[in-house]
Amino acid sequence: MTTIEAGLQTVRQRIATACRLAACPAGAVRLLVVSKTFGADLVRQAARAGQLAFGENYVQEAVAKMASLQDLNIEWHCIGPLQSNKTRLVAAHFDWVQTIDRLRIAARLSEQRRPEQRPLQVCIQVNIDAGASKSGVAPDAALALAREVALLPRLCLRGLLVIPEPTIDAAEQLALHRRAAELFRTIAVARLPGGERWDTLSLGMSGDLEAAIAAGSTMVRVGTAIFGARAAGDLPPSVPNPRLNPSRAPLP
C-alpha cells in the first residue's frame, strides 16, 4: 500500500466514524481531495486508489494537470479565489466552482460556459466569521446572491463553501460549523429557482472534518492528511514548485 493509499484509507475511516457518530447515512459525505501544488503523478496515484474528485486553487496549474490526466474520469473543483481574468479558463475546464462570492464572476462563468458542456456546478462562498484574510460573501448577503446566481443559465447552484477560522476550542469550532449549517438550511427552504439541486455544504478540512460532519457537512476538503505537508508551501502559480517540475527547483 502506498502512502497516498494509506492516507486515503485513514481519511475515509475518519469520515465513516464521524458519520456514524452524527447518525448520517453511509455515503452522505463526499471527500474532495485538495491537490493544489501536488503533481499529476500523485493525483494519478490517488485516482488509482478510487478517488476521482479533486480540488485545485490555482487555475493555470490545474489546467496543465488536467491535460496530463485526461485519460482519467476526474471531477475537477475550483476551490480558490477567482479573478475575472481567469473565468474563461475555469468555465472551459472545470466541473465545479465552489468560490462564487460576486455576481459579476458568476455571470462571466455563465456567459463563457459553452452550451454543449454540462452546466457548471457552483457554490456560494460565505465568510461565516468575518475573517479578514478570507474571501466570501457576508452571511446576511448569501441568500440574495444565491437568488441571483440561481437564475443564470449554464450554471447549477448546489450549495455553500465555508472555511471557518481555525480554533483549538472544540465548542467554539462546532458552533462555527453549526452556524454555517444553519445558513445552508435557511437558503434550502427559500425556494430558489432550481432549488431541488441545493445539496452541498462544503465544510471541513483535515483538522476539523469531524466537527464539520457533526454540524451537517456534506463534503469535506482534505489535502494534507492524504498527500502530506507541502514541501514548498502553498505557492502561487508564478513561483516554481519543485514538486511539479524538479528541474526548475531553486538552487540551494
PDB file of N, CA, C and O in Angstrom, residues 29-30 32 34 77-79 96 98-99 123-126 158-164 177 180 184 199-205 212 216-222:
ATOM      1  N   VAL A  29     -21.487  11.988   3.033  1.00  0.00           N
ATOM      2  CA  VAL A  29     -20.433  12.999   2.989  1.00  0.00           C
ATOM      3  C   VAL A  29     -19.410  12.618   1.928  1.00  0.00           C
ATOM      4  O   VAL A  29     -18.820  11.536   1.980  1.00  0.00           O
ATOM      5  N   ARG A  30     -19.206  13.495   0.963  1.00  0.00           N
ATOM      6  CA  ARG A  30     -18.234  13.260  -0.101  1.00  0.00           C
ATOM      7  C   ARG A  30     -16.854  13.755   0.323  1.00  0.00           C
ATOM      8  O   ARG A  30     -16.739  14.749   1.033  1.00  0.00           O
ATOM      9  N   LEU A  32     -13.516  15.444  -1.063  1.00  0.00           N
ATOM     10  CA  LEU A  32     -12.847  16.172  -2.134  1.00  0.00           C
ATOM     11  C   LEU A  32     -11.381  16.274  -1.745  1.00  0.00           C
ATOM     12  O   LEU A  32     -11.044  16.879  -0.722  1.00  0.00           O
ATOM     13  N   VAL A  34      -7.802  17.744  -1.981  1.00  0.00           N
ATOM     14  CA  VAL A  34      -7.199  19.006  -2.410  1.00  0.00           C
ATOM     15  C   VAL A  34      -5.788  18.719  -2.917  1.00  0.00           C
ATOM     16  O   VAL A  34      -4.896  18.352  -2.152  1.00  0.00           O
ATOM     17  N   HIS A  77     -12.713  20.477  -9.224  1.00  0.00           N
ATOM     18  CA  HIS A  77     -13.370  21.555  -8.484  1.00  0.00           C
ATOM     19  C   HIS A  77     -12.399  22.726  -8.340  1.00  0.00           C
ATOM     20  O   HIS A  77     -11.267  22.541  -7.865  1.00  0.00           O
ATOM     21  N   CYS A  78     -12.820  23.922  -8.694  1.00  0.00           N
ATOM     22  CA  CYS A  78     -12.056  25.126  -8.421  1.00  0.00           C
ATOM     23  C   CYS A  78     -12.432  25.600  -7.017  1.00  0.00           C
ATOM     24  O   CYS A  78     -13.605  25.922  -6.758  1.00  0.00           O
ATOM     25  N   ILE A  79     -11.447  25.636  -6.122  1.00  0.00           N
ATOM     26  CA  ILE A  79     -11.730  25.998  -4.732  1.00  0.00           C
ATOM     27  C   ILE A  79     -10.876  27.181  -4.275  1.00  0.00           C
ATOM     28  O   ILE A  79     -10.762  27.436  -3.069  1.00  0.00           O
ATOM     29  N   TRP A  96     -16.774  22.004 -11.344  1.00  0.00           N
ATOM     30  CA  TRP A  96     -17.360  22.742 -10.217  1.00  0.00           C
ATOM     31  C   TRP A  96     -16.541  24.006  -9.961  1.00  0.00           C
ATOM     32  O   TRP A  96     -15.330  24.005 -10.145  1.00  0.00           O
ATOM     33  N   GLN A  98     -16.479  26.349  -6.473  1.00  0.00           N
ATOM     34  CA  GLN A  98     -17.059  26.437  -5.136  1.00  0.00           C
ATOM     35  C   GLN A  98     -16.898  27.812  -4.498  1.00  0.00           C
ATOM     36  O   GLN A  98     -17.337  28.014  -3.358  1.00  0.00           O
ATOM     37  N   THR A  99     -16.313  28.764  -5.204  1.00  0.00           N
ATOM     38  CA  THR A  99     -15.911  30.016  -4.560  1.00  0.00           C
ATOM     39  C   THR A  99     -16.579  31.247  -5.163  1.00  0.00           C
ATOM     40  O   THR A  99     -15.968  32.312  -5.262  1.00  0.00           O
ATOM     41  N   CYS A 123     -20.979  26.728  -6.081  1.00  0.00           N
ATOM     42  CA  CYS A 123     -21.338  27.003  -4.689  1.00  0.00           C
ATOM     43  C   CYS A 123     -21.017  28.463  -4.375  1.00  0.00           C
ATOM     44  O   CYS A 123     -20.106  29.053  -4.955  1.00  0.00           O
ATOM     45  N   ILE A 124     -21.772  29.022  -3.445  1.00  0.00           N
ATOM     46  CA  ILE A 124     -21.508  30.359  -2.922  1.00  0.00           C
ATOM     47  C   ILE A 124     -20.521  30.231  -1.769  1.00  0.00           C
ATOM     48  O   ILE A 124     -20.733  29.430  -0.856  1.00  0.00           O
ATOM     49  N   GLN A 125     -19.437  31.014  -1.794  1.00  0.00           N
ATOM     50  CA  GLN A 125     -18.516  31.019  -0.661  1.00  0.00           C
ATOM     51  C   GLN A 125     -18.967  32.062   0.347  1.00  0.00           C
ATOM     52  O   GLN A 125     -19.197  33.226   0.007  1.00  0.00           O
ATOM     53  N   VAL A 126     -19.064  31.644   1.606  1.00  0.00           N
ATOM     54  CA  VAL A 126     -19.519  32.521   2.686  1.00  0.00           C
ATOM     55  C   VAL A 126     -18.400  32.697   3.705  1.00  0.00           C
ATOM     56  O   VAL A 126     -17.791  31.711   4.145  1.00  0.00           O
ATOM     57  N   ARG A 158     -25.457  24.651  -6.288  1.00  0.00           N
ATOM     58  CA  ARG A 158     -25.536  23.437  -5.478  1.00  0.00           C
ATOM     59  C   ARG A 158     -25.465  23.680  -3.966  1.00  0.00           C
ATOM     60  O   ARG A 158     -25.880  22.816  -3.199  1.00  0.00           O
ATOM     61  N   GLY A 159     -24.876  24.819  -3.527  1.00  0.00           N
ATOM     62  CA  GLY A 159     -24.797  24.989  -2.089  1.00  0.00           C
ATOM     63  C   GLY A 159     -23.790  26.035  -1.674  1.00  0.00           C
ATOM     64  O   GLY A 159     -23.572  27.030  -2.374  1.00  0.00           O
ATOM     65  N   LEU A 160     -23.163  25.806  -0.526  1.00  0.00           N
ATOM     66  CA  LEU A 160     -22.229  26.756   0.078  1.00  0.00           C
ATOM     67  C   LEU A 160     -20.859  26.122   0.302  1.00  0.00           C
ATOM     68  O   LEU A 160     -20.767  24.929   0.596  1.00  0.00           O
ATOM     69  N   LEU A 161     -19.817  26.947   0.212  1.00  0.00           N
ATOM     70  CA  LEU A 161     -18.496  26.600   0.708  1.00  0.00           C
ATOM     71  C   LEU A 161     -18.188  27.542   1.868  1.00  0.00           C
ATOM     72  O   LEU A 161     -18.374  28.754   1.750  1.00  0.00           O
ATOM     73  N   VAL A 162     -17.725  26.966   2.983  1.00  0.00           N
ATOM     74  CA  VAL A 162     -17.411  27.759   4.173  1.00  0.00           C
ATOM     75  C   VAL A 162     -16.078  27.287   4.743  1.00  0.00           C
ATOM     76  O   VAL A 162     -15.827  26.078   4.840  1.00  0.00           O
ATOM     77  N   ILE A 163     -15.224  28.259   5.125  1.00  0.00           N
ATOM     78  CA  ILE A 163     -13.930  27.952   5.742  1.00  0.00           C
ATOM     79  C   ILE A 163     -13.850  28.724   7.061  1.00  0.00           C
ATOM     80  O   ILE A 163     -13.361  29.865   7.090  1.00  0.00           O
ATOM     81  N   PRO A 164     -14.328  28.165   8.164  1.00  0.00           N
ATOM     82  CA  PRO A 164     -14.237  28.876   9.438  1.00  0.00           C
ATOM     83  C   PRO A 164     -12.788  29.070   9.867  1.00  0.00           C
ATOM     84  O   PRO A 164     -11.908  28.285   9.514  1.00  0.00           O
ATOM     85  N   HIS A 177     -19.252  25.814  12.865  1.00  0.00           N
ATOM     86  CA  HIS A 177     -19.742  24.881  11.853  1.00  0.00           C
ATOM     87  C   HIS A 177     -21.270  24.819  11.862  1.00  0.00           C
ATOM     88  O   HIS A 177     -21.911  24.738  10.807  1.00  0.00           O
ATOM     89  N   ALA A 180     -22.716  27.741  10.028  1.00  0.00           N
ATOM     90  CA  ALA A 180     -22.687  27.535   8.575  1.00  0.00           C
ATOM     91  C   ALA A 180     -23.815  26.608   8.135  1.00  0.00           C
ATOM     92  O   ALA A 180     -24.485  26.849   7.120  1.00  0.00           O
ATOM     93  N   PHE A 184     -27.000  27.249   5.565  1.00  0.00           N
ATOM     94  CA  PHE A 184     -27.269  26.326   4.463  1.00  0.00           C
ATOM     95  C   PHE A 184     -28.738  25.891   4.465  1.00  0.00           C
ATOM     96  O   PHE A 184     -29.405  25.885   3.427  1.00  0.00           O
ATOM     97  N   ASP A 199     -27.790  20.884  -2.443  1.00  0.00           N
ATOM     98  CA  ASP A 199     -27.500  19.667  -1.681  1.00  0.00           C
ATOM     99  C   ASP A 199     -26.075  19.605  -1.139  1.00  0.00           C
ATOM    100  O   ASP A 199     -25.670  18.588  -0.578  1.00  0.00           O
ATOM    101  N   THR A 200     -25.288  20.692  -1.288  1.00  0.00           N
ATOM    102  CA  THR A 200     -23.869  20.613  -0.961  1.00  0.00           C
ATOM    103  C   THR A 200     -23.467  21.683   0.058  1.00  0.00           C
ATOM    104  O   THR A 200     -23.543  22.884  -0.240  1.00  0.00           O
ATOM    105  N   LEU A 201     -23.038  21.230   1.217  1.00  0.00           N
ATOM    106  CA  LEU A 201     -22.394  22.107   2.198  1.00  0.00           C
ATOM    107  C   LEU A 201     -20.939  21.671   2.270  1.00  0.00           C
ATOM    108  O   LEU A 201     -20.600  20.658   2.886  1.00  0.00           O
ATOM    109  N   SER A 202     -20.069  22.419   1.585  1.00  0.00           N
ATOM    110  CA  SER A 202     -18.641  22.109   1.512  1.00  0.00           C
ATOM    111  C   SER A 202     -17.977  22.743   2.730  1.00  0.00           C
ATOM    112  O   SER A 202     -17.673  23.938   2.754  1.00  0.00           O
ATOM    113  N   LEU A 203     -17.747  21.941   3.745  1.00  0.00           N
ATOM    114  CA  LEU A 203     -17.339  22.443   5.056  1.00  0.00           C
ATOM    115  C   LEU A 203     -16.477  21.387   5.739  1.00  0.00           C
ATOM    116  O   LEU A 203     -16.888  20.229   5.845  1.00  0.00           O
ATOM    117  N   GLY A 204     -15.287  21.771   6.191  1.00  0.00           N
ATOM    118  CA  GLY A 204     -14.418  20.839   6.894  1.00  0.00           C
ATOM    119  C   GLY A 204     -13.192  20.471   6.086  1.00  0.00           C
ATOM    120  O   GLY A 204     -13.277  20.219   4.881  1.00  0.00           O
ATOM    121  N   MET A 205     -12.031  20.456   6.794  1.00  0.00           N
ATOM    122  CA  MET A 205     -10.767  20.113   6.167  1.00  0.00           C
ATOM    123  C   MET A 205     -10.040  19.089   7.044  1.00  0.00           C
ATOM    124  O   MET A 205     -10.654  18.473   7.921  1.00  0.00           O
ATOM    125  N   ALA A 212     -17.185  19.381  11.368  1.00  0.00           N
ATOM    126  CA  ALA A 212     -17.990  19.755  10.206  1.00  0.00           C
ATOM    127  C   ALA A 212     -19.086  18.728   9.944  1.00  0.00           C
ATOM    128  O   ALA A 212     -20.250  19.082   9.698  1.00  0.00           O
ATOM    129  N   GLY A 216     -23.261  18.982  10.005  1.00  0.00           N
ATOM    130  CA  GLY A 216     -24.106  18.750   8.846  1.00  0.00           C
ATOM    131  C   GLY A 216     -23.434  18.886   7.500  1.00  0.00           C
ATOM    132  O   GLY A 216     -24.106  18.951   6.467  1.00  0.00           O
ATOM    133  N   SER A 217     -22.100  18.914   7.463  1.00  0.00           N
ATOM    134  CA  SER A 217     -21.385  18.993   6.190  1.00  0.00           C
ATOM    135  C   SER A 217     -21.738  17.818   5.289  1.00  0.00           C
ATOM    136  O   SER A 217     -21.954  16.697   5.754  1.00  0.00           O
ATOM    137  N   THR A 218     -21.756  18.082   3.975  1.00  0.00           N
ATOM    138  CA  THR A 218     -21.954  17.003   3.002  1.00  0.00           C
ATOM    139  C   THR A 218     -20.713  16.779   2.129  1.00  0.00           C
ATOM    140  O   THR A 218     -20.701  15.872   1.310  1.00  0.00           O
ATOM    141  N   MET A 219     -19.693  17.647   2.296  1.00  0.00           N
ATOM    142  CA  MET A 219     -18.449  17.496   1.536  1.00  0.00           C
ATOM    143  C   MET A 219     -17.303  18.048   2.371  1.00  0.00           C
ATOM    144  O   MET A 219     -17.382  19.172   2.877  1.00  0.00           O
ATOM    145  N   VAL A 220     -16.237  17.263   2.519  1.00  0.00           N
ATOM    146  CA  VAL A 220     -15.051  17.740   3.222  1.00  0.00           C
ATOM    147  C   VAL A 220     -13.895  17.796   2.238  1.00  0.00           C
ATOM    148  O   VAL A 220     -13.783  16.970   1.337  1.00  0.00           O
ATOM    149  N   ARG A 221     -13.036  18.802   2.425  1.00  0.00           N
ATOM    150  CA  ARG A 221     -11.929  19.064   1.510  1.00  0.00           C
ATOM    151  C   ARG A 221     -10.629  18.753   2.242  1.00  0.00           C
ATOM    152  O   ARG A 221     -10.256  19.459   3.189  1.00  0.00           O
ATOM    153  N   VAL A 222      -9.930  17.719   1.808  1.00  0.00           N
ATOM    154  CA  VAL A 222      -8.764  17.228   2.555  1.00  0.00           C
ATOM    155  C   VAL A 222      -7.571  17.081   1.610  1.00  0.00           C
ATOM    156  O   VAL A 222      -7.690  16.449   0.560  1.00  0.00           O
TER     157      VAL A 222
END
